[in-house]
Coordinates of C-alpha atoms and ligand atoms in Angstrom, one line a residue:
M33 CA 13.6 -18.5 -11.2
T34 CA 13.3 -15.7 -8.3
L35 CA 10.1 -14.6 -7.2
R36 CA 10.5 -11.2 -8.9
E37 CA 11.2 -12.7 -12.4
L38 CA 8.7 -14.5 -11.6
V39 CA 6.0 -12.3 -11.1
E40 CA 8.1 -9.9 -13.4
K41 CA 7.0 -12.8 -15.7
F42 CA 2.8 -13.6 -14.4
S43 CA 2.7 -10.1 -14.8
R44 CA 0.0 -7.5 -16.6
R45 CA -1.0 -3.4 -16.4
A46 CA -2.9 -3.8 -13.0
E47 CA -6.5 -1.9 -12.5
L48 CA -6.2 -0.9 -8.5
F49 CA -3.9 1.5 -8.5
R50 CA -4.0 5.5 -9.3
S51 CA -0.6 8.2 -9.8
A52 CA 1.8 9.7 -7.4
P53 CA 3.9 11.9 -7.7
G54 CA 6.8 11.2 -9.3
G55 CA 6.4 8.2 -11.1
A56 CA 5.6 6.9 -7.8
V57 CA 2.0 4.6 -7.7
K58 CA -1.1 4.6 -4.5
C59 CA -1.6 0.5 -5.3
L60 CA -5.7 0.3 -4.8
A61 CA -5.8 -3.4 -3.9
C62 CA -5.6 -3.6 0.2
A63 CA -5.8 -1.9 3.4
R64 CA -1.5 -0.8 2.8
A65 CA -2.7 1.3 0.3
C66 CA 1.7 1.0 -0.1
I67 CA 3.0 4.5 -2.6
I68 CA 5.9 2.4 -4.3
S69 CA 8.3 4.3 -6.3
E70 CA 9.4 3.5 -10.2
G71 CA 11.0 0.2 -10.7
A72 CA 10.3 -1.3 -6.9
A73 CA 7.4 -3.2 -5.5
G74 CA 4.5 -3.6 -3.4
F75 CA 4.8 -4.7 0.7
C76 CA 3.9 -8.2 -0.4
G77 CA 6.2 -8.0 -2.8
V78 CA 4.5 -9.4 -6.2
R79 CA 3.2 -5.2 -7.5
F80 CA 6.0 -3.6 -8.8
N81 CA 5.8 0.0 -10.7
R82 CA 7.2 -0.6 -13.7
G83 CA 7.7 3.4 -15.7
G84 CA 4.9 4.8 -13.8
E85 CA 2.0 2.2 -14.3
L86 CA 1.5 -0.4 -11.7
F87 CA 1.7 -4.8 -12.3
A88 CA 0.0 -7.4 -10.7
P89 CA 0.2 -10.8 -11.2
W90 CA -1.4 -12.7 -13.4
G91 CA -2.1 -16.4 -15.3
Y92 CA 0.5 -18.2 -13.3
A93 CA -1.0 -21.0 -10.2
A94 CA 1.0 -22.2 -7.7
G95 CA -1.3 -24.3 -6.8
I96 CA -4.0 -25.9 -7.7
A97 CA -7.2 -27.9 -5.8
L98 CA -10.2 -29.6 -5.4
D99 CA -10.7 -28.9 -1.6
P100 CA -13.8 -29.7 0.4
V101 CA -15.6 -26.3 1.1
E102 CA -15.7 -27.0 4.8
K103 CA -11.8 -26.7 4.0
K104 CA -11.6 -23.4 3.0
P105 CA -13.9 -22.6 5.8
F106 CA -16.9 -21.7 4.9
F107 CA -20.0 -24.1 6.7
H108 CA -23.0 -21.5 5.4
V109 CA -22.3 -22.3 2.0
L110 CA -23.1 -25.1 0.1
P111 CA -21.9 -28.0 2.7
G112 CA -20.5 -31.4 1.0
A113 CA -19.2 -29.4 -2.6
K114 CA -16.2 -29.5 -4.1
A115 CA -14.0 -26.6 -4.0
L116 CA -11.3 -25.9 -6.9
S117 CA -8.7 -23.4 -5.2
F118 CA -6.3 -21.8 -6.6
G119 CA -3.1 -19.9 -5.4
M120 CA -0.2 -17.4 -5.6
F121 CA 3.0 -16.4 -4.0
G122 CA 3.0 -13.7 -1.5
C123 CA 0.9 -11.6 1.1
N124 CA 0.3 -8.1 2.5
L125 CA 1.1 -8.8 6.0
R126 CA 3.9 -11.3 8.0
C127 CA 1.9 -13.3 10.9
A128 CA 4.4 -15.4 12.4
F129 CA 2.4 -17.8 13.0
C130 CA 1.4 -17.9 9.9
Q131 CA 0.1 -21.3 8.6
N132 CA 0.9 -21.5 4.7
S133 CA 4.5 -19.9 4.7
Q134 CA 5.3 -21.6 1.4
T135 CA 3.0 -20.0 -0.8
A136 CA 3.0 -16.5 1.0
F137 CA 6.7 -16.1 1.7
P138 CA 7.9 -17.8 -0.9
P139 CA 12.2 -18.8 -1.1
E140 CA 13.8 -17.1 -3.8
N141 CA 13.6 -19.9 -6.6
A142 CA 10.1 -20.3 -6.1
A143 CA 7.7 -21.6 -9.3
P144 CA 5.1 -21.9 -10.8
L145 CA 3.1 -25.0 -11.6
S146 CA 3.1 -24.4 -14.9
R147 CA 6.0 -22.4 -17.3
Q148 CA 2.7 -21.3 -20.0
K149 CA 0.0 -19.5 -19.2
L150 CA -3.0 -20.7 -17.3
S151 CA -6.0 -18.9 -18.3
P152 CA -9.1 -18.2 -16.8
E153 CA -10.8 -20.7 -19.0
A154 CA -8.6 -23.2 -18.2
L155 CA -9.2 -22.7 -14.2
T156 CA -13.1 -23.4 -15.1
E157 CA -13.3 -26.1 -16.7
T158 CA -11.0 -28.1 -14.9
A159 CA -14.1 -26.5 -12.0
L160 CA -16.4 -27.8 -14.0
E161 CA -15.0 -31.2 -15.6
N162 CA -14.6 -31.6 -11.5
S163 CA -18.1 -31.0 -10.6
A164 CA -16.8 -28.5 -8.5
P165 CA -19.7 -25.8 -8.2
L166 CA -17.4 -23.2 -6.5
I167 CA -13.8 -21.7 -6.9
A168 CA -11.6 -20.2 -5.0
S169 CA -8.5 -18.0 -4.7
T170 CA -7.0 -19.5 -1.9
Y171 CA -3.4 -20.5 -0.1
N172 CA -2.2 -17.4 -0.6
E173 CA -3.6 -13.4 0.1
P174 CA -6.0 -13.1 -2.9
L175 CA -7.1 -9.3 -2.2
I176 CA -3.4 -8.3 -3.7
T177 CA -4.0 -10.4 -7.0
A178 CA -7.2 -9.8 -7.6
E179 CA -7.7 -8.4 -11.3
W180 CA -6.2 -12.0 -12.0
A181 CA -8.9 -13.4 -9.3
R182 CA -11.3 -11.1 -11.3
A183 CA -10.6 -12.1 -14.3
V184 CA -11.2 -15.8 -13.4
F185 CA -14.2 -14.5 -11.3
N186 CA -16.1 -13.3 -14.1
E187 CA -15.3 -17.0 -16.4
A188 CA -16.6 -18.5 -13.9
K189 CA -19.6 -16.7 -13.3
K190 CA -20.4 -16.9 -17.2
K191 CA -20.8 -20.6 -16.6
G192 CA -22.9 -20.1 -13.3
L193 CA -20.2 -21.2 -10.8
R194 CA -20.2 -20.0 -7.0
T195 CA -16.8 -17.8 -5.5
A196 CA -14.5 -17.4 -3.5
F197 CA -12.3 -15.2 -1.8
V198 CA -10.5 -16.9 1.3
S199 CA -8.8 -13.3 3.1
N200 CA -7.4 -12.9 6.4
G201 CA -9.9 -9.3 5.4
Y202 CA -6.8 -6.6 4.8
A203 CA -9.7 -5.3 2.1
S204 CA -9.4 -1.7 1.0
R205 CA -12.8 -0.8 -0.2
E206 CA -11.4 0.2 -3.7
A207 CA -10.8 -3.8 -4.1
L208 CA -14.3 -4.2 -2.4
E209 CA -16.4 -3.2 -5.2
F210 CA -14.2 -3.9 -7.5
L211 CA -14.9 -7.2 -6.9
R212 CA -18.2 -7.2 -5.9
P213 CA -20.3 -7.8 -9.3
C214 CA -18.3 -11.4 -9.5
L215 CA -17.6 -13.0 -5.7
D216 CA -20.1 -14.4 -3.4
F217 CA -18.5 -14.8 -0.2
Y218 CA -15.8 -14.0 1.7
K219 CA -13.6 -15.9 4.5
A220 CA -11.9 -13.4 6.9
D221 CA -9.6 -13.8 9.4
L222 CA -9.5 -11.9 12.5
K223 CA -6.3 -12.7 14.3
G224 CA -6.6 -11.1 17.3
F225 CA -8.3 -8.1 19.3
N226 CA -5.0 -6.8 20.6
A227 CA -4.2 -4.0 18.5
E228 CA -0.1 -3.3 20.0
R229 CA -0.3 -7.2 19.7
Y230 CA -2.0 -7.9 16.3
L231 CA 0.7 -5.3 14.6
K232 CA 3.9 -6.8 16.1
V233 CA 3.0 -10.0 15.4
T234 CA 1.1 -10.0 12.3
G235 CA 2.9 -6.9 10.3
G236 CA -1.7 -5.2 10.6
E237 CA -3.2 -2.9 11.7
L238 CA -6.5 -3.9 14.2
K239 CA -8.4 -0.9 12.8
K240 CA -8.4 -1.9 9.3
V241 CA -8.6 -5.5 9.4
L242 CA -12.1 -4.7 11.5
A243 CA -12.7 -1.3 9.0
G244 CA -12.6 -4.3 6.3
I245 CA -14.4 -6.6 8.2
E246 CA -17.6 -4.5 9.1
L247 CA -17.0 -3.5 4.6
V248 CA -17.6 -7.0 3.8
Y249 CA -20.3 -7.7 5.6
S250 CA -21.6 -4.3 4.4
M251 CA -22.2 -4.9 1.2
G252 CA -23.9 -8.5 0.9
F253 CA -20.9 -10.9 0.9
W254 CA -21.4 -14.2 2.5
L255 CA -19.2 -13.4 5.6
E256 CA -17.1 -15.8 8.1
V257 CA -15.4 -15.2 10.5
V258 CA -11.7 -17.1 11.5
T259 CA -9.6 -16.4 14.6
L260 CA -6.8 -18.4 14.6
V261 CA -6.0 -19.3 18.9
V262 CA -2.0 -18.7 19.3
P263 CA -1.3 -19.7 22.2
G264 CA 0.1 -17.0 24.5
F265 CA -1.1 -14.2 22.0
N266 CA -4.7 -14.3 21.1
D267 CA -6.1 -17.0 23.7
S268 CA -6.7 -15.0 27.4
P269 CA -11.2 -15.2 27.0
E270 CA -11.2 -11.1 27.3
E271 CA -8.7 -11.0 24.3
L272 CA -11.7 -14.1 22.5
G273 CA -14.9 -11.9 23.8
A274 CA -14.1 -8.8 22.4
A275 CA -13.4 -10.2 19.1
A276 CA -16.8 -12.6 19.7
S277 CA -18.4 -9.5 20.7
F278 CA -17.3 -7.1 17.9
I279 CA -18.8 -10.1 15.2
A280 CA -22.3 -10.3 17.1
G281 CA -22.1 -6.5 16.7
L282 CA -22.8 -6.3 12.9
S283 CA -24.4 -9.7 13.0
K284 CA -25.1 -13.2 15.3
N285 CA -25.1 -14.7 12.8
I286 CA -22.2 -14.6 10.7
P287 CA -20.4 -18.4 11.5
W288 CA -17.4 -17.8 13.8
H289 CA -14.6 -20.7 13.2
V290 CA -12.1 -20.9 16.2
T291 CA -9.1 -22.7 15.2
A292 CA -6.3 -24.3 16.3
F293 CA -2.5 -23.9 16.4
Y294 CA 0.2 -25.7 15.2
P295 CA 3.4 -25.3 15.4
A296 CA 5.0 -23.4 11.8
H297 CA 6.6 -20.5 9.8
K298 CA 8.5 -18.0 13.0
M299 CA 6.8 -20.0 15.4
P300 CA 8.7 -23.8 16.4
D301 CA 7.8 -23.5 19.2
T302 CA 5.0 -22.5 20.3
E303 CA 2.9 -25.9 22.0
P304 CA -0.4 -26.5 19.8
T305 CA -3.2 -24.8 20.7
P306 CA -5.1 -26.9 23.8
P307 CA -8.8 -28.8 22.6
E308 CA -9.9 -27.4 25.6
T309 CA -8.9 -23.8 25.0
V310 CA -10.4 -23.9 21.5
L311 CA -13.4 -25.7 22.8
R312 CA -13.4 -22.6 25.9
A313 CA -13.0 -19.6 22.5
Q314 CA -16.4 -22.2 20.9
E315 CA -18.2 -20.8 24.6
I316 CA -17.4 -17.7 24.4
G317 CA -18.8 -17.1 21.2
F318 CA -21.8 -18.6 22.5
K319 CA -22.3 -16.6 25.9
K320 CA -21.7 -13.4 23.2
G321 CA -24.9 -14.5 21.4
L322 CA -23.5 -16.0 18.3
N323 CA -25.8 -18.3 17.1
F324 CA -23.2 -20.6 14.8
V325 CA -19.2 -20.5 16.4
Y326 CA -17.6 -23.6 15.6
A327 CA -13.9 -25.7 16.9
G328 CA -11.9 -26.7 14.2
N329 CA -9.0 -28.2 13.5
I330 CA -8.5 -30.1 16.9
T331 CA -8.7 -34.2 17.3
S332 CA -11.7 -34.4 20.0
S333 CA -13.6 -32.3 16.8
G334 CA -16.4 -34.5 18.4
D335 CA -19.4 -32.2 17.3
T336 CA -18.3 -29.2 18.4
E337 CA -17.9 -28.6 13.6
N338 CA -22.4 -28.9 13.1
T339 CA -24.6 -26.6 12.9
L340 CA -27.5 -26.7 15.2
C341 CA -30.8 -24.5 15.3
P342 CA -29.8 -21.5 17.2
A343 CA -33.9 -21.3 17.6
C344 CA -34.9 -25.4 18.9
G345 CA -31.0 -26.2 19.3
K346 CA -32.0 -29.7 16.9
L347 CA -29.2 -31.1 14.9
L348 CA -29.1 -29.7 10.7
V349 CA -25.4 -30.0 9.0
E350 CA -23.3 -32.7 11.0
R351 CA -19.1 -33.0 9.7
R352 CA -16.9 -35.0 10.8
G353 CA -13.2 -33.3 10.0
F354 CA -14.1 -32.2 5.8
S355 CA -16.8 -34.8 5.4
V356 CA -21.1 -33.8 5.7
K357 CA -22.2 -36.5 6.8
T358 CA -26.4 -35.2 6.5
N359 CA -27.1 -32.4 5.6
L360 CA -30.8 -30.6 6.2
L361 CA -30.8 -27.8 4.6
A362 CA -30.5 -28.9 1.4
G363 CA -33.9 -29.2 0.7
Q364 CA -34.8 -30.7 -2.5
G365 CA -31.4 -31.2 -2.9
A366 CA -30.5 -33.7 0.6
C367 CA -31.3 -36.9 0.3
P368 CA -35.0 -38.1 1.2
A369 CA -33.1 -40.4 3.3
L370 CA -31.6 -37.9 5.5
L371 CA -34.7 -36.3 6.6
P372 CA -36.6 -37.1 9.5
I373 CA -39.6 -40.0 8.4
D374 CA -42.3 -37.0 8.8
L375 CA -40.2 -34.2 7.4
K376 CA -39.7 -36.7 4.1
S377 CA -42.6 -35.5 1.6
S378 CA -42.5 -32.0 3.7
G379 CA -41.5 -30.0 1.5
Q380 CA -39.0 -28.6 3.0
K381 CA -37.3 -25.1 1.7
S382 CA -32.9 -25.0 0.9
G383 CA -32.4 -23.4 4.4
A384 CA -34.6 -24.1 6.7
C385 CA -34.8 -26.1 9.9
P386 CA -37.3 -28.9 8.8
Y387 CA -38.5 -29.5 13.1
C388 CA -39.0 -25.6 13.2
G389 CA -39.2 -23.3 9.7
K390 CA -36.4 -21.6 11.2
T391 CA -34.1 -20.5 8.7
V392 CA -30.1 -20.3 8.8
P393 CA -28.4 -17.8 7.3
G394 CA -26.7 -19.9 4.5
V395 CA -26.5 -20.6 1.0
W396 CA -27.3 -24.2 1.0
Q397 CA -27.9 -24.0 -2.8
Ligands
SF4_249 S1 -1.6 -5.3 -2.5 FE1 -1.4 -4.8 -0.5 S2 0.6 -4.6 0.3 FE2 0.4 -4.9 -2.7 S3 1.3 -3.7 -2.9 FE3 -0.6 -3.0 -2.8 S4 -1.4 -1.6 -1.3 FE4 1.2 -2.7 -1.1

């Protein structure tokens, strides 16, 4: 089955579009706002015009897995929780360093996990059966399949689950408004801060990414930002500093994840990011005023992925890889044995530092 055959089979009339002159449609699902003529597909290759109407992916999965929420990565959302993660095919960017190219740019004979139609109810049931309090659209760009994500999230919400997007942030206002009632958490990429290089290496316009991130934040989604630090692309102190300043300008409490690149996709010969470069990026983030900066994807992570209280500096959430060793922010949800002795019966509230009482932003229960 070619990708086109796959999306023709697993699709449904979209909601995020408008008619355009001459039988074309304007897609509203992402910042690209493609005008798509009859019979053609948009830039992402998975939303297409059939008879003057836009059709979008529906009812299949390219991948489903039970991942730690830390892998998304969300560090201020339910530490240690499992996230039922699902993804489809296609992307609205063309990053040369893509770390998800099997799903973002699938081969022509890409196949879904099952030839049977998948339902939002089945995905939600899988999350419940596996005690996952969270369901996440991930592995490819979820904005391009926003209608399907909304159907899954609406079902998940009925069952009391939380919902998440793992996105490149190339978002439209229309898509964010469409998703807001059923979407809680949003991971957005900020892949650099040089407009020319952004366009050349990712195919996206920096100003639209920044506008997307601002919108996500201003609309009240819980936002965490990721920058994959790629040697020679975005690893200069000036560029990392500009990215950190932009995030801090929105809020110093937005977690910023700076992570190491490994050779992939169209950059197989670029060296992995040296750990010291990622650690320097973390230091830059703190210097620019961010309260929570995490250095990830490096072997010498040590304590670079722990959450410390921004007021008193004490360790609050200790992580090793994707596992959580200690979590002092979950209040009644935390094992009392993990709490400092004199705080065991203090009745601390979720998200408050048990040492100084400072509220640590996030969703901890
Ligand atoms: S989702 Fe974005 S890239 Fe895909 S058709 Fe719509 S506007 Fe174009």
